[in-house]
Coordinates of C-alpha atoms and ligand atoms in Angstrom, one line a residue:
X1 CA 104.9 101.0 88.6
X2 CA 105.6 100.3 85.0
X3 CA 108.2 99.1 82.8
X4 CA 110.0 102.2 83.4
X5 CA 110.8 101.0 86.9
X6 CA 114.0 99.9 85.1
X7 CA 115.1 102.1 82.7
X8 CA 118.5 104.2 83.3
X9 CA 120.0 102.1 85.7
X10 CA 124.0 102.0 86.0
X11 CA 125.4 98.9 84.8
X12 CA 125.6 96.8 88.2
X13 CA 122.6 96.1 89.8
X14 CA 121.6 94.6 93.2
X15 CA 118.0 93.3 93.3
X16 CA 117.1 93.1 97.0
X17 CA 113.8 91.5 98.2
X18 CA 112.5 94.1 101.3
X19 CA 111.0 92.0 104.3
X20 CA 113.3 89.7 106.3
X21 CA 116.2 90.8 104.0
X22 CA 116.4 94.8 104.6
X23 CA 114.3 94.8 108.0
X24 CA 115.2 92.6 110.9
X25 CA 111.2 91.5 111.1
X26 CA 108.7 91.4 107.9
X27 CA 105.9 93.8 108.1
X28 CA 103.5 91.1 108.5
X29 CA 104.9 89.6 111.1
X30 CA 104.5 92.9 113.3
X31 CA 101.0 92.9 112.3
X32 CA 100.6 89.3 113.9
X33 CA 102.5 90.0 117.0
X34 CA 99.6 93.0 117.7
X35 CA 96.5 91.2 116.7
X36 CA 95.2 88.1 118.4
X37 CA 96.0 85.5 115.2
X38 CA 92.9 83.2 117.3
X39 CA 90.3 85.3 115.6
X40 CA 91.6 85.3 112.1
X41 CA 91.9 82.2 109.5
X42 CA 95.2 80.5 109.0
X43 CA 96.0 82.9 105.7
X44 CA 99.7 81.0 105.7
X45 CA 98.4 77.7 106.7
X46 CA 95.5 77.7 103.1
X47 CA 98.7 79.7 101.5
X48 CA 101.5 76.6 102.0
X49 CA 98.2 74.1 101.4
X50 CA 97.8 76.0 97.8
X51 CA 93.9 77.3 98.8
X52 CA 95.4 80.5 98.9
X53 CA 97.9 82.8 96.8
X54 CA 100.2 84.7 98.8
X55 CA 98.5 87.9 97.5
X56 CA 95.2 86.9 99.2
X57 CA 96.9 85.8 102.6
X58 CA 99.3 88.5 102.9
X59 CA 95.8 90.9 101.9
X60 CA 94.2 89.0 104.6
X61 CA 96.1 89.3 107.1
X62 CA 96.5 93.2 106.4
X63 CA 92.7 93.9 106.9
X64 CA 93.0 92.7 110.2
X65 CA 95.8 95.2 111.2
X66 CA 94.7 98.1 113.3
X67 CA 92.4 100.4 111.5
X68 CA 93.6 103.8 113.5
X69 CA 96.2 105.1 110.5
X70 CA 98.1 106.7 113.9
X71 CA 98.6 103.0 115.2
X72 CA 99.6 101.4 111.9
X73 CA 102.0 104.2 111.5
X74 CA 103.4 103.0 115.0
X75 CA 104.2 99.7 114.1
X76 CA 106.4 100.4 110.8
X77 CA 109.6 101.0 112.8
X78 CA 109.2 97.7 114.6
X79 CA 110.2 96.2 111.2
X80 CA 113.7 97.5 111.9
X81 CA 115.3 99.0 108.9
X82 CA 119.0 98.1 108.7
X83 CA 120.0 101.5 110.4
X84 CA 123.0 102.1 107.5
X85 CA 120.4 101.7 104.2
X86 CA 121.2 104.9 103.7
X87 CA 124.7 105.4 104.2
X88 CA 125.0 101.2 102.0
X89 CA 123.3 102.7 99.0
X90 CA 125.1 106.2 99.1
X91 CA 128.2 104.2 98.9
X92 CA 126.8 101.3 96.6
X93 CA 125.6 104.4 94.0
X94 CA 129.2 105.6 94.4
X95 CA 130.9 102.9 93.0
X96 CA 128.2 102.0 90.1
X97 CA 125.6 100.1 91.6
X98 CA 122.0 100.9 91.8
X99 CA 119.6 98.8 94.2
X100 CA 116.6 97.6 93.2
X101 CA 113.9 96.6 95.9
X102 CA 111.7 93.9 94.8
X103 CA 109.2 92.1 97.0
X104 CA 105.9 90.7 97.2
X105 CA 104.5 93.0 99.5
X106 CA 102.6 96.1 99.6
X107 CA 103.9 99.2 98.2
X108 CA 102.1 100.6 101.3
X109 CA 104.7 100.1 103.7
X110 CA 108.0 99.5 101.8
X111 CA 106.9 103.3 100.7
X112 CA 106.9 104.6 104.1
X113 CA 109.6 102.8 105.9
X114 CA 112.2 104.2 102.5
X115 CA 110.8 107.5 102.5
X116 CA 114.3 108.7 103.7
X117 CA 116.0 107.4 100.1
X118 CA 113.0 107.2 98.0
X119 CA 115.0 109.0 95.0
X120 CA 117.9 106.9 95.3
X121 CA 116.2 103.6 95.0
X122 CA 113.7 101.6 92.4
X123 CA 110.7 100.1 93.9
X124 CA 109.0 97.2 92.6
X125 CA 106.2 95.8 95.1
X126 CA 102.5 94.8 95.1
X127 CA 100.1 97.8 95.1
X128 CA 98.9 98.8 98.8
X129 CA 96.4 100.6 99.8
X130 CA 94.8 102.2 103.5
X131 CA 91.8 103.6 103.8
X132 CA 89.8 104.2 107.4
X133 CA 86.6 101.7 105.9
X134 CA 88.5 99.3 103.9
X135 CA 91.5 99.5 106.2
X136 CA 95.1 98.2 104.9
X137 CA 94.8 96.1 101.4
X138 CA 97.1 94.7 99.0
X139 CA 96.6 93.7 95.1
X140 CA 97.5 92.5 92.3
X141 CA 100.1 94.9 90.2
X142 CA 99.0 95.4 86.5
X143 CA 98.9 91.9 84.0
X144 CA 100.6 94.3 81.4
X145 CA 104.0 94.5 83.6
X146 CA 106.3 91.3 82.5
X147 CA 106.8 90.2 86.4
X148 CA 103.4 89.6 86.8
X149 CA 102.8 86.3 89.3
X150 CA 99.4 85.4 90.3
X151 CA 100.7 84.1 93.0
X152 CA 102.8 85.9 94.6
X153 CA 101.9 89.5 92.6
X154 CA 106.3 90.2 91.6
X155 CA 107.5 87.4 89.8
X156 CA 111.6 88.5 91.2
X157 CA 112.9 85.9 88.9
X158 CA 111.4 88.0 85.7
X159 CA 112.8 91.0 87.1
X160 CA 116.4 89.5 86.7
X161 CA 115.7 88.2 83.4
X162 CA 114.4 91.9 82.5
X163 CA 117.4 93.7 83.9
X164 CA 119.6 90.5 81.7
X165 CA 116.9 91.2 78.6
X166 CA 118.1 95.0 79.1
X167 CA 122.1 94.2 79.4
X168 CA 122.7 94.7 82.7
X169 CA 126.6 93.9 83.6
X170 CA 126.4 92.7 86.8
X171 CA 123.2 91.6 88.7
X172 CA 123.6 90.6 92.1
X173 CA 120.6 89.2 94.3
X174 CA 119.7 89.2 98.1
X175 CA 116.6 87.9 99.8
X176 CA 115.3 85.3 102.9
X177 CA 111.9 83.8 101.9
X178 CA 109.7 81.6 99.8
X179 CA 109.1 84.7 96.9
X180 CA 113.1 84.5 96.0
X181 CA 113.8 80.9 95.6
X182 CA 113.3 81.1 91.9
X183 CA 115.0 84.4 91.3
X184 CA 118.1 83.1 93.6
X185 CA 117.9 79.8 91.3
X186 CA 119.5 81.8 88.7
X187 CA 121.5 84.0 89.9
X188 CA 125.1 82.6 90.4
X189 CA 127.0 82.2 94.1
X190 CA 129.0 85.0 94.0
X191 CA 126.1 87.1 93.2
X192 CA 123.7 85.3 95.3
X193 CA 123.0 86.7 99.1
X194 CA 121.0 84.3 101.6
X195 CA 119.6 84.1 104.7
X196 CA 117.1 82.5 106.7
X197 CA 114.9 80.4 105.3
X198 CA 116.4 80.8 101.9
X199 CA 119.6 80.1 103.0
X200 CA 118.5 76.7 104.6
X201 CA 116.8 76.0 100.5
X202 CA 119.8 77.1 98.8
X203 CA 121.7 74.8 101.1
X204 CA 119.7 71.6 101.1
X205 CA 119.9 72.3 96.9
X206 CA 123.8 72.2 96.8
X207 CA 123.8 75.9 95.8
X208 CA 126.3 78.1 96.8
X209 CA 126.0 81.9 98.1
X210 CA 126.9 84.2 100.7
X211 CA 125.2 84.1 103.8
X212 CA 124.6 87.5 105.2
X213 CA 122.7 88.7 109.1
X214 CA 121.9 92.3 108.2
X215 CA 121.6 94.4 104.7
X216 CA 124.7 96.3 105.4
X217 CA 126.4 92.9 104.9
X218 CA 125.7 92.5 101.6
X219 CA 126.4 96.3 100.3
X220 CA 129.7 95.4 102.6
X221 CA 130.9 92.6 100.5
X222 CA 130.3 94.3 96.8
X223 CA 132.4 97.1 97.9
X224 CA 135.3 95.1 99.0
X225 CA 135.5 93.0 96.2
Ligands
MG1 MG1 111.6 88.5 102.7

């Protein structure tokens, strides 16, 4: 992952966080449904409370996911890929838009789960890691990259400045959760995709955007414009 990430890209862009936002359910969240949460700390609980960053709980949570590689590998479909990512960025490539996947994460799983159209998009996530004795992990990505965020690892918001910094036409945002507030901030309505718990945010602030269910939605509405 390096500056590079971004270089080459066609002059419409559509940053897209990954959990919540391309998948039905984040990765995470499949972890916790598996595991018995009563014998772990409250990793979101020190997180909202500021004790934590979201690096550490997210990493915390991860080491206590099943330590069989066979069983972790089980549980990525459970995340539930919008079944047309494919087919959406085919299309979106088509008519001069490249996507951009940008979450705070583990490269780990986001990986895995877009193995099928790893050359057709950009990755930008939090290094991940599995090995059988240390189990899953996640760190920090590099100081040296300019979306560095101690606490959540991807700053999104610097990526949109980047792509801006670099002349991007068109940048267009999508995303459900507490990492894309600030990038959603400035980003404007028509460009601007919510759901969820973003969408609820964006709303209370007076903020206008589309609201969208599944992924396909958004790569949907950019092609019909
Ligand atoms: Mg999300």
């Amino acid at each position: 992952m390096s500056h590079d990430t971004l270089s080459g890209l066609q002059s419409n862009v559509l940053v897209t966080d990954f959990d919540g936002t391309m998948t039905a359910v984040d990765f995470f969240d499949v972890i916790l449904d598996v595991i018995p949460t009563d014998t772990m700390p409250d990793y979101w609980g020190e997180c909202v409370a500021g004790r934590l960053t979201h690096v550490e709980a997210l990493h915390g949570i991860f080491q206590h996911a099943p330590r069989d590689l066979a069983v972790l590998e089980k549980l990525l479909p459970k995340t539930q890929l919008d079944p047309r990512t494919p087919e959406c960025v085919r299309q979106l490539k088509q008519h001069g838009w490249d996507v951009v996947v940008v979450s705070a994460g583990s490269q780990w799983y986001i990986d895995r789960i877009l193995a099928p159209i790893a050359s057709e998009v950009r990755i930008i996530a939090n290094p991940g890691d599995y090995t059988p004795e240390a189990g899953l992990s996640m760190t920090w990505p590099s100081r040296d990259v300019p979306w560095y965020s101690q606490h959540f690892g991807i700053d999104k918001a610097a990526i949109i400045r980047e792509l801006q910094n670099r002349g991007t036409k068109r940048i267009a945002f999508a995303g459900d959760g507490r990492p894309d507030v600030a990038a959603a901030r400035i980003v404007t309505a028509n460009n601007l995709f919510a759901r969820s718990w973003l969408a609820d945010v964006l709303t209370d602030e007076g903020l206008g955007f589309h609201r969208f269910e599944k992924w396909s939605d958004i790569a949907d509405a950019l092609l019909s414009e």
